[in-house]
Structure formats: C-alpha cells, structure tokens
XYZ file of C-alpha atoms in Angstrom:
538
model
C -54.988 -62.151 -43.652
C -56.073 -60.827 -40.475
C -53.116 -62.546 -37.743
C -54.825 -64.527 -34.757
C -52.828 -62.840 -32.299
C -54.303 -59.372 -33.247
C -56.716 -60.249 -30.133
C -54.005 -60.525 -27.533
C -52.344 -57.410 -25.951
C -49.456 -55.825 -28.270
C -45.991 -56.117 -26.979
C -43.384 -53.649 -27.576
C -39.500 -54.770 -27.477
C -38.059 -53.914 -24.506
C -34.828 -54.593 -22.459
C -36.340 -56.779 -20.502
C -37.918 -58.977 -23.762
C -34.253 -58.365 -25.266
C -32.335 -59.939 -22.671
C -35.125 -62.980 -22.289
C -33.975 -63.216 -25.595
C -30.329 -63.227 -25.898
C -30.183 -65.551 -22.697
C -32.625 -68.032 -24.167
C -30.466 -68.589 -27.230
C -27.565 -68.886 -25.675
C -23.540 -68.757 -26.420
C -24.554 -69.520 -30.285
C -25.744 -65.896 -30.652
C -22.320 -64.662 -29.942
C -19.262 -63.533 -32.095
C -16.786 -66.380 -31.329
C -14.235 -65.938 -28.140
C -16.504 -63.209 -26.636
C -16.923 -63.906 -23.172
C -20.444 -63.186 -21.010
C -19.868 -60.439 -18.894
C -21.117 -60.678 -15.245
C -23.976 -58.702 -15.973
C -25.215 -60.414 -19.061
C -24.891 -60.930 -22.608
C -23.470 -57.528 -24.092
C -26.069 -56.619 -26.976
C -23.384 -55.415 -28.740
C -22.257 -58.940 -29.158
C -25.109 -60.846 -30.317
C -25.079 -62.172 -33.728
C -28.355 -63.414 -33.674
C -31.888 -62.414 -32.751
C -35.161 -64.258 -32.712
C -38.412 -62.591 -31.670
C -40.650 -64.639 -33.431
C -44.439 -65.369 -32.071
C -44.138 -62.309 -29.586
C -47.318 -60.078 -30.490
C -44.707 -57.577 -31.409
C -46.243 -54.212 -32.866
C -43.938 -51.973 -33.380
C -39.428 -52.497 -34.145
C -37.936 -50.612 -31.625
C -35.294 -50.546 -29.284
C -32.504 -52.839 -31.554
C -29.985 -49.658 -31.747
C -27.656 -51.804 -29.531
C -27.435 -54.929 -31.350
C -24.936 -53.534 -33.647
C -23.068 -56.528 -34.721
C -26.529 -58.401 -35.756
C -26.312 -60.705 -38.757
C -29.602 -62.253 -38.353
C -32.866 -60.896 -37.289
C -35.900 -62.681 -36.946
C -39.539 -61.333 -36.323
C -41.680 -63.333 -37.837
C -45.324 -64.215 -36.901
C -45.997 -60.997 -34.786
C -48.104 -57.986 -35.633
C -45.801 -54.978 -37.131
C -47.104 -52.922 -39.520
C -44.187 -50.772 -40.473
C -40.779 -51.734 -41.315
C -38.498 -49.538 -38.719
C -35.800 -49.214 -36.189
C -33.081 -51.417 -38.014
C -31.244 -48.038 -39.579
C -28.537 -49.010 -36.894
C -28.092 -52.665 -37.549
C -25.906 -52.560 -40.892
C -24.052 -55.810 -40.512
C -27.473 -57.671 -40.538
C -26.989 -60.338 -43.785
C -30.647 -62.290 -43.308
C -33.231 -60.382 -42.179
C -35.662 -63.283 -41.414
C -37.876 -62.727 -41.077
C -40.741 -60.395 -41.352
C -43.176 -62.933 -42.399
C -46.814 -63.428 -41.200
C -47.263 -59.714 -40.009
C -49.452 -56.589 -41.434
C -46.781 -54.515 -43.474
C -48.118 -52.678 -46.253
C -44.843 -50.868 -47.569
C -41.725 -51.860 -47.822
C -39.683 -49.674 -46.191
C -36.513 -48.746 -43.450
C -34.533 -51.208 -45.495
C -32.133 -48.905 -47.289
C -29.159 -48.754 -44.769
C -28.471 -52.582 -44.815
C -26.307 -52.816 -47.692
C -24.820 -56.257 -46.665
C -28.783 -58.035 -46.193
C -28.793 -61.219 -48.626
C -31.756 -63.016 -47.323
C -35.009 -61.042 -47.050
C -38.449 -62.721 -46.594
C -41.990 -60.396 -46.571
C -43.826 -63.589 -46.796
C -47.893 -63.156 -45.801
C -47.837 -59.855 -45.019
C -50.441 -56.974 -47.134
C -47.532 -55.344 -49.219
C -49.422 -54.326 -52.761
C -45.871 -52.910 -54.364
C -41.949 -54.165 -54.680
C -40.297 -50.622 -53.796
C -37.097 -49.347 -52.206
C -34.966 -52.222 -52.537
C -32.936 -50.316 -54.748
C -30.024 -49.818 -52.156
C -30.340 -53.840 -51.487
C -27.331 -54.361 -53.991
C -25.867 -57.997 -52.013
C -29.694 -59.107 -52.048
C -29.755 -62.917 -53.091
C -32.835 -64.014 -51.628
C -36.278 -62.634 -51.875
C -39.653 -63.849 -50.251
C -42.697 -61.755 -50.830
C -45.064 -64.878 -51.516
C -48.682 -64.824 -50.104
C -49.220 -60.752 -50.417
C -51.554 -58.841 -52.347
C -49.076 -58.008 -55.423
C -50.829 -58.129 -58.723
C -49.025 -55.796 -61.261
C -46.395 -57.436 -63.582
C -44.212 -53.955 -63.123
C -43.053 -55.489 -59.622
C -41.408 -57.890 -61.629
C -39.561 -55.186 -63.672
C -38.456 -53.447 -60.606
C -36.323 -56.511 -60.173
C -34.288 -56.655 -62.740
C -31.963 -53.894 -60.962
C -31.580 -56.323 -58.281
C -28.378 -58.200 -60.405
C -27.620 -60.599 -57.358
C -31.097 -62.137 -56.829
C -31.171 -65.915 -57.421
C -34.345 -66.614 -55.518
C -37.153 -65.356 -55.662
C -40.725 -65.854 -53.938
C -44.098 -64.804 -55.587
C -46.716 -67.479 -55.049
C -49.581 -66.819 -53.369
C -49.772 -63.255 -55.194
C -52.381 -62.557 -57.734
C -49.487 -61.707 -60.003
C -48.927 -65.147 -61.041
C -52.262 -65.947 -62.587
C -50.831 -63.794 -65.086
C -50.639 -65.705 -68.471
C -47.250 -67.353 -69.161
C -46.254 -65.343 -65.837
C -43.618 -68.018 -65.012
C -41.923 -67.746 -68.478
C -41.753 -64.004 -68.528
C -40.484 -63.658 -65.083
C -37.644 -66.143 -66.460
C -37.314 -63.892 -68.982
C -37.113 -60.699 -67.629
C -35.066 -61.914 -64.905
C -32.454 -64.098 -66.482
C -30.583 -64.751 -63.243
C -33.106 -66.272 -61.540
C -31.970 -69.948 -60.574
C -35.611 -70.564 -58.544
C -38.659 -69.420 -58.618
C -41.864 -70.049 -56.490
C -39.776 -72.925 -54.485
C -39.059 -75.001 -58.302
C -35.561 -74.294 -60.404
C -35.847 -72.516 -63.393
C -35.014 -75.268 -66.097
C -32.336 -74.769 -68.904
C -35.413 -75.508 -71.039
C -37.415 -72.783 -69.669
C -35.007 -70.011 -70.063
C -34.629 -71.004 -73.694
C -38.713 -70.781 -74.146
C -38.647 -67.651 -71.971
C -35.852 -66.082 -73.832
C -37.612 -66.851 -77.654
C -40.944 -65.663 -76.496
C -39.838 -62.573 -74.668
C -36.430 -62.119 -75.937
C -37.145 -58.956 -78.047
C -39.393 -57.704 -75.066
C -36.302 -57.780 -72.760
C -33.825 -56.508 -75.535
C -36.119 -52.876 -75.514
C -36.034 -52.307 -71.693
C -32.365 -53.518 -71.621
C -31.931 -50.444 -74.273
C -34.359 -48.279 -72.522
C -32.257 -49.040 -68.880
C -28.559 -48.335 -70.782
C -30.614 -44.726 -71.537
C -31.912 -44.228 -68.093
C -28.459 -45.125 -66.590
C -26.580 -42.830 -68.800
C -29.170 -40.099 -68.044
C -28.565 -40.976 -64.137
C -24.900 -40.981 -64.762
C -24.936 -37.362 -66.664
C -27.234 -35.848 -63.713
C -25.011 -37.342 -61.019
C -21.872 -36.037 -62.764
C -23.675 -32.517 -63.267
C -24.704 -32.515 -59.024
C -20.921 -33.485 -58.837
C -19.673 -30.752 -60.525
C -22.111 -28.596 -58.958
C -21.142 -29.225 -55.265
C -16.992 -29.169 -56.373
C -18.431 -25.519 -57.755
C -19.845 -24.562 -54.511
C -16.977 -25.905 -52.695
C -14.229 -23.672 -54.471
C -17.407 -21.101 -54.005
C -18.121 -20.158 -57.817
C -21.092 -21.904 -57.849
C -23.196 -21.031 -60.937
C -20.472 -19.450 -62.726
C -20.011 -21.754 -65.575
C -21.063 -21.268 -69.071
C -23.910 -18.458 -69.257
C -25.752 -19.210 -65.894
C -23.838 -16.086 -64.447
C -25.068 -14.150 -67.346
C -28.679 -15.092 -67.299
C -29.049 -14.418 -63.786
C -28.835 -10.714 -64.730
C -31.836 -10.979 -66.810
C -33.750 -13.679 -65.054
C -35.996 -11.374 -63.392
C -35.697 -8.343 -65.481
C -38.354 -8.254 -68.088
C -38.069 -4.914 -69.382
C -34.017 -5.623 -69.457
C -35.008 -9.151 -71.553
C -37.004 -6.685 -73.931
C -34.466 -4.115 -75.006
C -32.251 -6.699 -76.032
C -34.371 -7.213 -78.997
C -34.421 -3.463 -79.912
C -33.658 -3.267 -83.488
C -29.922 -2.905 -83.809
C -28.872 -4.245 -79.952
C -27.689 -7.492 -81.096
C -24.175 -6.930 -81.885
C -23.692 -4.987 -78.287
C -25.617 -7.934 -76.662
C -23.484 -10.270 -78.296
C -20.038 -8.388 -77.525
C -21.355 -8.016 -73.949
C -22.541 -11.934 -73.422
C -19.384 -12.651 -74.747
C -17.202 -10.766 -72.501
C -18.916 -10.901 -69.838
C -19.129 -15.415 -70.160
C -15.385 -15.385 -71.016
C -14.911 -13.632 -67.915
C -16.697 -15.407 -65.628
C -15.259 -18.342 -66.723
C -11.563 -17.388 -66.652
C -12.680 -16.623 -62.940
C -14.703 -20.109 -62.756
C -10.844 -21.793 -63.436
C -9.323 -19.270 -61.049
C -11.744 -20.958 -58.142
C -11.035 -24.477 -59.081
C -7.307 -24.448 -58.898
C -7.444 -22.172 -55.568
C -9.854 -24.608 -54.336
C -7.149 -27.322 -55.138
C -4.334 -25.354 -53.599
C -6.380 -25.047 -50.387
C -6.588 -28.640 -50.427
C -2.878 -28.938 -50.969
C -2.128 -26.775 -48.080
C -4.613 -28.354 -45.490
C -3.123 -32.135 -46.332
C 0.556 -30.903 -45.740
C -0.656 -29.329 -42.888
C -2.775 -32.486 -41.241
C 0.166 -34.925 -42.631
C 2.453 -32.335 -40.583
C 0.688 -32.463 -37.507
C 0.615 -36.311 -37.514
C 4.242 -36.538 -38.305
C 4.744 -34.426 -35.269
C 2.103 -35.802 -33.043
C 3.722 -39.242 -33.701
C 7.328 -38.499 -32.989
C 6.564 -37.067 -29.905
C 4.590 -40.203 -28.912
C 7.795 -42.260 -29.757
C 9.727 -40.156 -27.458
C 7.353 -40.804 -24.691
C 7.087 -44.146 -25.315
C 11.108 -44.447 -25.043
C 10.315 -42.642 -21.656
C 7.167 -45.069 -20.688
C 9.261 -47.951 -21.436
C 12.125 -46.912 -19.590
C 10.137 -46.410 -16.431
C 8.230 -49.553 -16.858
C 11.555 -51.413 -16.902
C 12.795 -49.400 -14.144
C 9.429 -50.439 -12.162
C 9.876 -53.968 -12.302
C 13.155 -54.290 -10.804
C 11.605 -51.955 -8.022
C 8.971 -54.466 -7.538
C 10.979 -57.289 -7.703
C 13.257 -55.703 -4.704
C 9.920 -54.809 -2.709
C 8.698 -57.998 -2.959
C 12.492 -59.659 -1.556
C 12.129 -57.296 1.198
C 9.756 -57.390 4.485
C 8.701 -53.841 5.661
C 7.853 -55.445 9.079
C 11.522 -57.132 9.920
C 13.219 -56.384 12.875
C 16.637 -55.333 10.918
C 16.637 -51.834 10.156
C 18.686 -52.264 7.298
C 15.976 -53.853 5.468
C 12.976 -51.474 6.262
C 15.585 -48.560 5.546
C 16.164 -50.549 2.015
C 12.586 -51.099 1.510
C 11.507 -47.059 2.711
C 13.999 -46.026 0.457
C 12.968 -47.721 -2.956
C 9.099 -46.797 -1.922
C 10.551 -43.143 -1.554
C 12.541 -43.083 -4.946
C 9.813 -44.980 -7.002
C 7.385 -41.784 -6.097
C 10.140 -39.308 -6.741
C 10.594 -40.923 -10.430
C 7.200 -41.021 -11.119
C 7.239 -37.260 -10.383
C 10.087 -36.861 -13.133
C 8.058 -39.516 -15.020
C 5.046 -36.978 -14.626
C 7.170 -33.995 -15.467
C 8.878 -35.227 -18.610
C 5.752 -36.758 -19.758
C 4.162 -33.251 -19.829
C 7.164 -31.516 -20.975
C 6.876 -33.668 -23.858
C 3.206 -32.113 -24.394
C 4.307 -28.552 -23.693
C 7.161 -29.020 -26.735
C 4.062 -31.254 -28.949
C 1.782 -27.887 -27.945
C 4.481 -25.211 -28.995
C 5.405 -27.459 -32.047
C 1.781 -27.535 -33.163
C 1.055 -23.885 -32.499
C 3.808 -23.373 -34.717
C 2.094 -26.014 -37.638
C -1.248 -23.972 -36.934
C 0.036 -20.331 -37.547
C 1.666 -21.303 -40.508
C -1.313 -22.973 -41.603
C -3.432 -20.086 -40.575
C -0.940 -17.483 -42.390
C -0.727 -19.674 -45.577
C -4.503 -20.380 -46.249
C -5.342 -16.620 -44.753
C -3.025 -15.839 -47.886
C -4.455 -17.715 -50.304
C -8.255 -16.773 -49.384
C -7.169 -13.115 -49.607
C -5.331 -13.333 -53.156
C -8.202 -15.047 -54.085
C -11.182 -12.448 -52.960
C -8.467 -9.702 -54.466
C -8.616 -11.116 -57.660
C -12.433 -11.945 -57.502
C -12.923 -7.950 -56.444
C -10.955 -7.352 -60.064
C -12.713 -9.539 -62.077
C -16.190 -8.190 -60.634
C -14.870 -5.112 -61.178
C -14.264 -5.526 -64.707
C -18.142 -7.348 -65.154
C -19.026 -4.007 -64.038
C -17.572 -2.140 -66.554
C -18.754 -4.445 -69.430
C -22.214 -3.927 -68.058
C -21.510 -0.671 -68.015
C -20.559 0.130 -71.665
C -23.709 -2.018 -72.258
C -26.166 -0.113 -70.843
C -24.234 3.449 -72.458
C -24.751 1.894 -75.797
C -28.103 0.769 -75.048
C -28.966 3.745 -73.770
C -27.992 5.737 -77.020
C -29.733 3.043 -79.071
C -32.883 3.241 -77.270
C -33.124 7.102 -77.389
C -32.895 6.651 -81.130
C -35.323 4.204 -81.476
C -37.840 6.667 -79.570
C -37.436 9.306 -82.118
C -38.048 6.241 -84.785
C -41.131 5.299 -82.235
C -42.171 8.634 -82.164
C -42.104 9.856 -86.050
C -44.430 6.795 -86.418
C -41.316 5.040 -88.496
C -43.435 2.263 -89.782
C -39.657 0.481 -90.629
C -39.301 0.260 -86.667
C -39.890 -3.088 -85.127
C -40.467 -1.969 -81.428
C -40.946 -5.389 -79.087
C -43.972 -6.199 -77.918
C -43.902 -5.145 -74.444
C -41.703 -1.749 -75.103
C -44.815 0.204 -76.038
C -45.405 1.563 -72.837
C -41.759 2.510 -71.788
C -41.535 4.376 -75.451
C -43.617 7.338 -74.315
C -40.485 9.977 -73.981
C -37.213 10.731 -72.933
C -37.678 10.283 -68.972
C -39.771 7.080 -69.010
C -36.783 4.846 -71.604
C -34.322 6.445 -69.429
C -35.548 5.172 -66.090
C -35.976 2.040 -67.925
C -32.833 2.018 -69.079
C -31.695 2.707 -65.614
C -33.660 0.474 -63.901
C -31.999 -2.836 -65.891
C -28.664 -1.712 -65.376
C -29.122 -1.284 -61.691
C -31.125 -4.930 -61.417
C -27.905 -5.980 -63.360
C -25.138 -4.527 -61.059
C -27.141 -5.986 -57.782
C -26.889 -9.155 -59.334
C -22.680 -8.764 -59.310
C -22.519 -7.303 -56.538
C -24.809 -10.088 -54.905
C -23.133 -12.835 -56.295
C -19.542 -10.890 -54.978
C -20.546 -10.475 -51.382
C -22.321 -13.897 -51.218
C -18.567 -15.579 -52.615
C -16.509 -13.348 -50.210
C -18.368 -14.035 -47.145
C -18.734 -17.454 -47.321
C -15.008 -18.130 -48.387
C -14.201 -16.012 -44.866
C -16.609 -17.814 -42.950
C -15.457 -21.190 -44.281
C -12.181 -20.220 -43.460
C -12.885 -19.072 -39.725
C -14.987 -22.147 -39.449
C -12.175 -24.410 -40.309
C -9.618 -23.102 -37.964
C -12.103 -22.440 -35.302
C -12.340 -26.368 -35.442
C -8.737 -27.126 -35.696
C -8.348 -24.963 -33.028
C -10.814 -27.028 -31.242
C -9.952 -30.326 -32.158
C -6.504 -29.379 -30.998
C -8.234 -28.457 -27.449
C -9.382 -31.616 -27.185
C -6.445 -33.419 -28.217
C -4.530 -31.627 -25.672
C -7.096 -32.414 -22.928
C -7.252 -35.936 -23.278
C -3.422 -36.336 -23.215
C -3.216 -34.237 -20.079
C -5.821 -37.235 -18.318
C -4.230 -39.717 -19.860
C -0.720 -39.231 -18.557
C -2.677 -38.348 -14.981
C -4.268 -41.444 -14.922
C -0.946 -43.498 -15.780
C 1.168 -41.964 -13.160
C -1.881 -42.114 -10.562
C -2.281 -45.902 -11.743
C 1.826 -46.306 -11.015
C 1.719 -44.723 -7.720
C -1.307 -46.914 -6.949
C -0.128 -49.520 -8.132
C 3.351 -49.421 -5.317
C 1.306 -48.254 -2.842
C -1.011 -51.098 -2.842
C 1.883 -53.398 -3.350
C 0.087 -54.665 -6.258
C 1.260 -57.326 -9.048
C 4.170 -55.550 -11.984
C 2.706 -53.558 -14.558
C 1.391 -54.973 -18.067
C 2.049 -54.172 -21.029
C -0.999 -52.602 -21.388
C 0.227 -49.197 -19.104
C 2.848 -48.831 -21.486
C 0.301 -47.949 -24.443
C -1.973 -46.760 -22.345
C -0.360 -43.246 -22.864
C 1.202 -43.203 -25.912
C-alpha cells in the first residue's frame, strides 16, 4: 500500500498552504453573512477545509480553524492522526483516506464527527472511537483488519448506520456479512449494499443467541462501569469536603496496614472482644465525622453561591445606574452635535464662534463629570463588594474553623479509643507471656509472635511500637485534613481577591477609553455616537 507520492518531498501545513487553501475554495467555506476581511479569509471562519493530494506528512497547524465542520486530507502521506484536539465542531472528517496511519487515534475530542472515513490506510485494529457517540458513518475499507473482535468493538457505537469493511481480510470470514448484521443490528449498509430485511432475519436466527450473551455480558460490564464511576464520584465529593477515606473501615485499616506485629496481636487468644469494641467505636466515629464533612462541605457551598449571586446582584445594579448615566450623556451629546454641526467656527459673527466655543467648552467639562460619576460609581461598586468579600471571608473563615474544632474533638476521642486498646492489649499480652512462658500447651500464640514473646521488655516495646504506628496514623490523617481545608480556603479568597483585581482594572480602562473616545470624537468633529458607546461601558 506503499502511496506514489512517498517519492516527492513531504509538505508540512503551513500558513502559507492554509491560506492557498481557504482562498482557492472560496466564499462557500464560510459561515453565512461573514464578510472577508481586508487581509484575508479569517481562519476562524472557515467551515470547510480541503488538503487533499498535498504530500502532507504530518496534521499540524489547524488550531485556528475553530469553526471547521469539514476536514479533508485525503491522498497525502500522514502517518499519525493529530492536531485536530482544537477543531470540535468538525461533523465529517473526510477524509483521511489513502495515507499510512496505523492507529487510530487524536479522535476523542470531536464529539459532534458523524462522517469518518480511514479508507486505504495500514490500521490493523478499530480502537478509541469510544468517545465518537454522534458517529453515523464509518469507512475503514481497504486496511489490514482481520480479527472479527473489531466488529464487536462496534456495537458501542449505537448511531452507526454505515459501515465500510471491504477490502479487509476480515470479510473472508465465513458468513462474515450475516454476523456483522447480526451483531450490529443497526446497520442499514454495509460494504456499499443495504442490509436486506431478509438478511437481518437470517442473521438474527443464526446468531441470535450469540448476540443475546454479549448483550448480557455488556448490561454486566456497564453496571460494573456505572458502580466504579459512582465509587470515583463519591470519592472525589469525599476529598472535596476533605474526609477522604473516612468511610466504612478504610480509616480503621489504615492503622494496621503497615503494622504487622499490630495485625498479629489482634489474634492473641482472648483480644477479640477488645478488637471488636475498638473497630466498632472507632468506625462509628469516623463516620459520624464522615457526615459532619459532607454537610459542612454543603454549607460551604451554600455560602459561596449567596455570596457570587450577591456580587452579581450588585455588580449589575451598579451597571444599570451607569447605564442611566451613559445614556443620559449620549442623549445630551447628540443635541451638542447637532448644534456644532448648525454652527461655522470660521464665521465672521462673533456670536456664532462664541456659541460654537462655548458648547465645545461645556461638552469637555461634562465629560469630566461624565468621567467622575462614572468612577464614583466604581468606588461605591468597590466599597460595596469589599463589604460582600469580608462577610464572605468572616462567614466561611467561621465555618472552616468550627469545622477543624470539631475534627480536633473527634480525633481526640480516636485517640482515646486507641488508647484503652492498647492498655487492654497490653495487660492481655503480658498474660499470655506467662502462658508462653510456662509452656501452656492450651496457648495458641500466632505465628509470627514467637519472637516478640521472649520477656517482659521485648512484648512491651511491641506493644508500644503498634500503638505509636497507630496514633501517627490519626494524627497524619488530622494534620493532612486541617491543612488542606486552610489552604483551600486561602486559595479561594486569594482568587476572589484576584478576580476582583481584575474586574476592577478592566472597568477603570473601559470607562477611560469611552470618555477618551467622546472627547475624540468632538474634537475631531466626527459623526454622533452609536449605540455601540453606550454598551461599550456598561
């Protein structure tokens, strides 16, 4: 399958190819009422691409064409499907046909593509086409696909009505035309012919019991996929409202995850009603904490939408006061300009250049008040917000504190269940010794325990050791919750703060540029203002 242009010198897509391009094909490759700009065809425009028979090696450069609903690069030379992660709008990607491609690939961000076509290329497998949901039309005839389990990949592909094998060595498979009706029962063509009613009823006797097992075997693997996404769901609300691993037992088992001698005295003879007691507690504790995090997390959540919905309700009543003020000025401008213009600056009766000095004077004097209202208005929006942000800030600062106070308590108490653990463990062990030690042939020591059991000293330090492994863990899992609930909290008003900045900023230019614009605008003697400096500002 080796392409004849493989001889001539590779191309790569540049601006100056792209342009060739979009000028070649004319106004048709443009969204409707978009006008060519002095400079050329704006990329961003384009609806349609063709770079066919180019000697094109590698996609590259097509970040631009963001509004591209069809691409075509057929008959060139790429060998890797790349560069279209900006193009999202694309619906038919045709075409890729008659390159080298060996994977498919770089496809998964255009959810809206309907009409793909791989035709003669060297792709072996049918793979990532999973995100491809919209996917109608499929072309992969005259590659080098020969196992049936392509086929099966399919079947997720609901929306595919077309489809294009011939040419692979797939479809010298036996009855390979029935069982690809079969196992894809909303195929309307295949291999450029119509599946017949006929066929699928053939297809469906033959293979029907084939199809009915990996329809059961998919509802399985969905529900499985469903289960794990709800349990990663879960997981990140967890580490959101920061008690991450805190439900059921995973708390607990962290303790003893990496303490082996710990793991081993909880099998000493008679430790299995403290063990119990303690799991129990200690579980039911955590999880009365575990629902303590979720509903802060939730009252957080309040708190910051009342806040943002606070802010916008503010922001946007003092744009409707300066748009009252905007308007008003605008009005007031016109009737300026409509005196200027009645009135010759250059006539010989003083009267009328006094007039026309005058209005010239005044309209500069109100755009000064203009300019001074307009950023009295953002002063009183600044000192309004300030006011939204320290309540904010006061309220959440609140909250997180209550919250680490009453996560301090509740570690506090894990403490002292681990605690009265390791005292009765500690008195149980000792007594097992003496057992160990009179040879108490009654005494079922854990395999593992022999070598702590030697006296007094060695079980103590034991003893010690797991309860010390076991408090790290709390305290670990304490510090790791409190700092990260303060530096999510510092985070988020550092950015408020920020965003606030910048809000600020661009309001200041904005009203700058529209009075510059107005006093421009007089002093040039230039047309009446549009509507468009009215919402310029606002």
């Amino acid at each position: 399958m080796t392409n004849i242009r493989s001889v001539i010198e590779p191309s790569v897509i540049n601006e100056l190819m792209l342009k060739t391009a979009v000028e070649n094909q004319g106004p048709q490759a443009l969204q409707a009422n978009k006008i060519v700009e002095e400079d050329g065809i704006p990329f961003e425009h384009v609806l349609l691409l063709q770079l066919d028979f180019r000697n094109i090696l590698q996609i590259e450069n097509l970040w631009q064409f963001k509004a591209l609903r069809k691409l075509q690069l057929d008959n060139n030379i790429i060998e890797k499907i790349e560069g279209l992660e900006e193009l999202k709008n694309l619906t038919w990607l045709v075409d890729l046909s008659f390159n080298n491609i060996e994977h498919i690939e770089g496809l998964s961000h255009l959810s809206k593509l309907e009409d793909l076509s791989l035709y003669s290329n060297r792709i072996t497998k049918l793979e990532n086409l999973d995100q491809l949901s919209k996917l109608q039309v499929l072309s992969v005839g005259n590659n080098l696909i020969d196992d049936f389990e392509n086929v099966l990949y399919l079947r997720s592909l609901k929306n595919v009505q077309c489809l294009n094998l011939a040419g692979n060595p797939v479809t010298g498979r036996e009855n390979y035309r029935l069982q690809v009706a079969a196992h894809l029962s909303q195929l309307r063509y295949l291999d450029y012919r119509i599946i017949s009613k006929e066929e699928k009823v053939v297809a469906s006797e033959k293979y029907g019991h084939v199809v009915e097992e990996l329809v059961a075997a998919d509802l399985i693997k969905e529900k499985e996929k469903e289960e794990i996404r709800k349990e990663e769901e879960k997981r990140l609300l967890h580490k959101e409202a920061f008690v991450e691993n805190f439900e059921g037992s995973q708390f607990f088992d962290l303790m003893f995850a990496e303490d082996k001698v710990g793991t081993l005295f909880t099998m000493l003879p008679g430790t299995e009603k403290y063990f119990k007691t303690f799991k129990e507690q200690f579980i039911k504790t955590v999880e009365d904490l575990l629902k303590l995090g979720l509903d802060e997390h939730q009252r957080r959540n309040n708190e910051r939408r009342e806040f943002l919905k606070s802010v916008e309700e503010t922001v946007l009543n003092n744009r409707a006061l300066g748009t009252e003020k905007v308007e008003a000025f605008v009005e007031y401008k016109n009737s300026v300009f409509q005196e200027l213009q009645q009135l010759d600056p250059e006539s010989e009766n003083p009267e009328v250049v006094e007039k026309f000095n005058s209005l010239f004077q005044e309209f500069h004097r109100e755009t000064s008040l203009l300019l001074n209202e307009l950023m009295n208005l953002e002063m009183t929006l600044i000192d309004q917000l300030e006011e939204i942000y320290r309540e904010f800030e006061h309220q959440l600062t609140e909250m997180v504190n209550s919250f680490v106070e009453l996560v301090h308590v509740s570690m506090a108490h894990l403490r002292e269940l681990e605690q009265f653990y390791t005292e009765d463990l500690s008195e149980l062990a000792m007594s097992c010794l003496e057992r160990f030690i009179r040879n108490d042939v009654d005494l079922d020591l854990p395999e593992g325990l022999h070598v702590v059991f030697v006296n007094k000293d060695t079980v103590k330090n034991a003893v010690s050791s797991s309860h010390e492994h076991r408090l790290a863990v709390i305290d670990e899992r304490e510090d790791i919750l409190t700092s990260t609930i303060y530096i999510w909290m510092n985070d988020l008003l550092n950015q408020l703060n920020l965003e606030e900045q910048e809000r600020n900023r661009h309001k200041v230019l904005e009203i700058n540029h529209f009075i510059d614009k107005q006093r421009e605008e007089v002093d040039e003697n230039r047309d009446l203002a549009s509507e468009e400096d009215i919402h310029f500002c606002l």
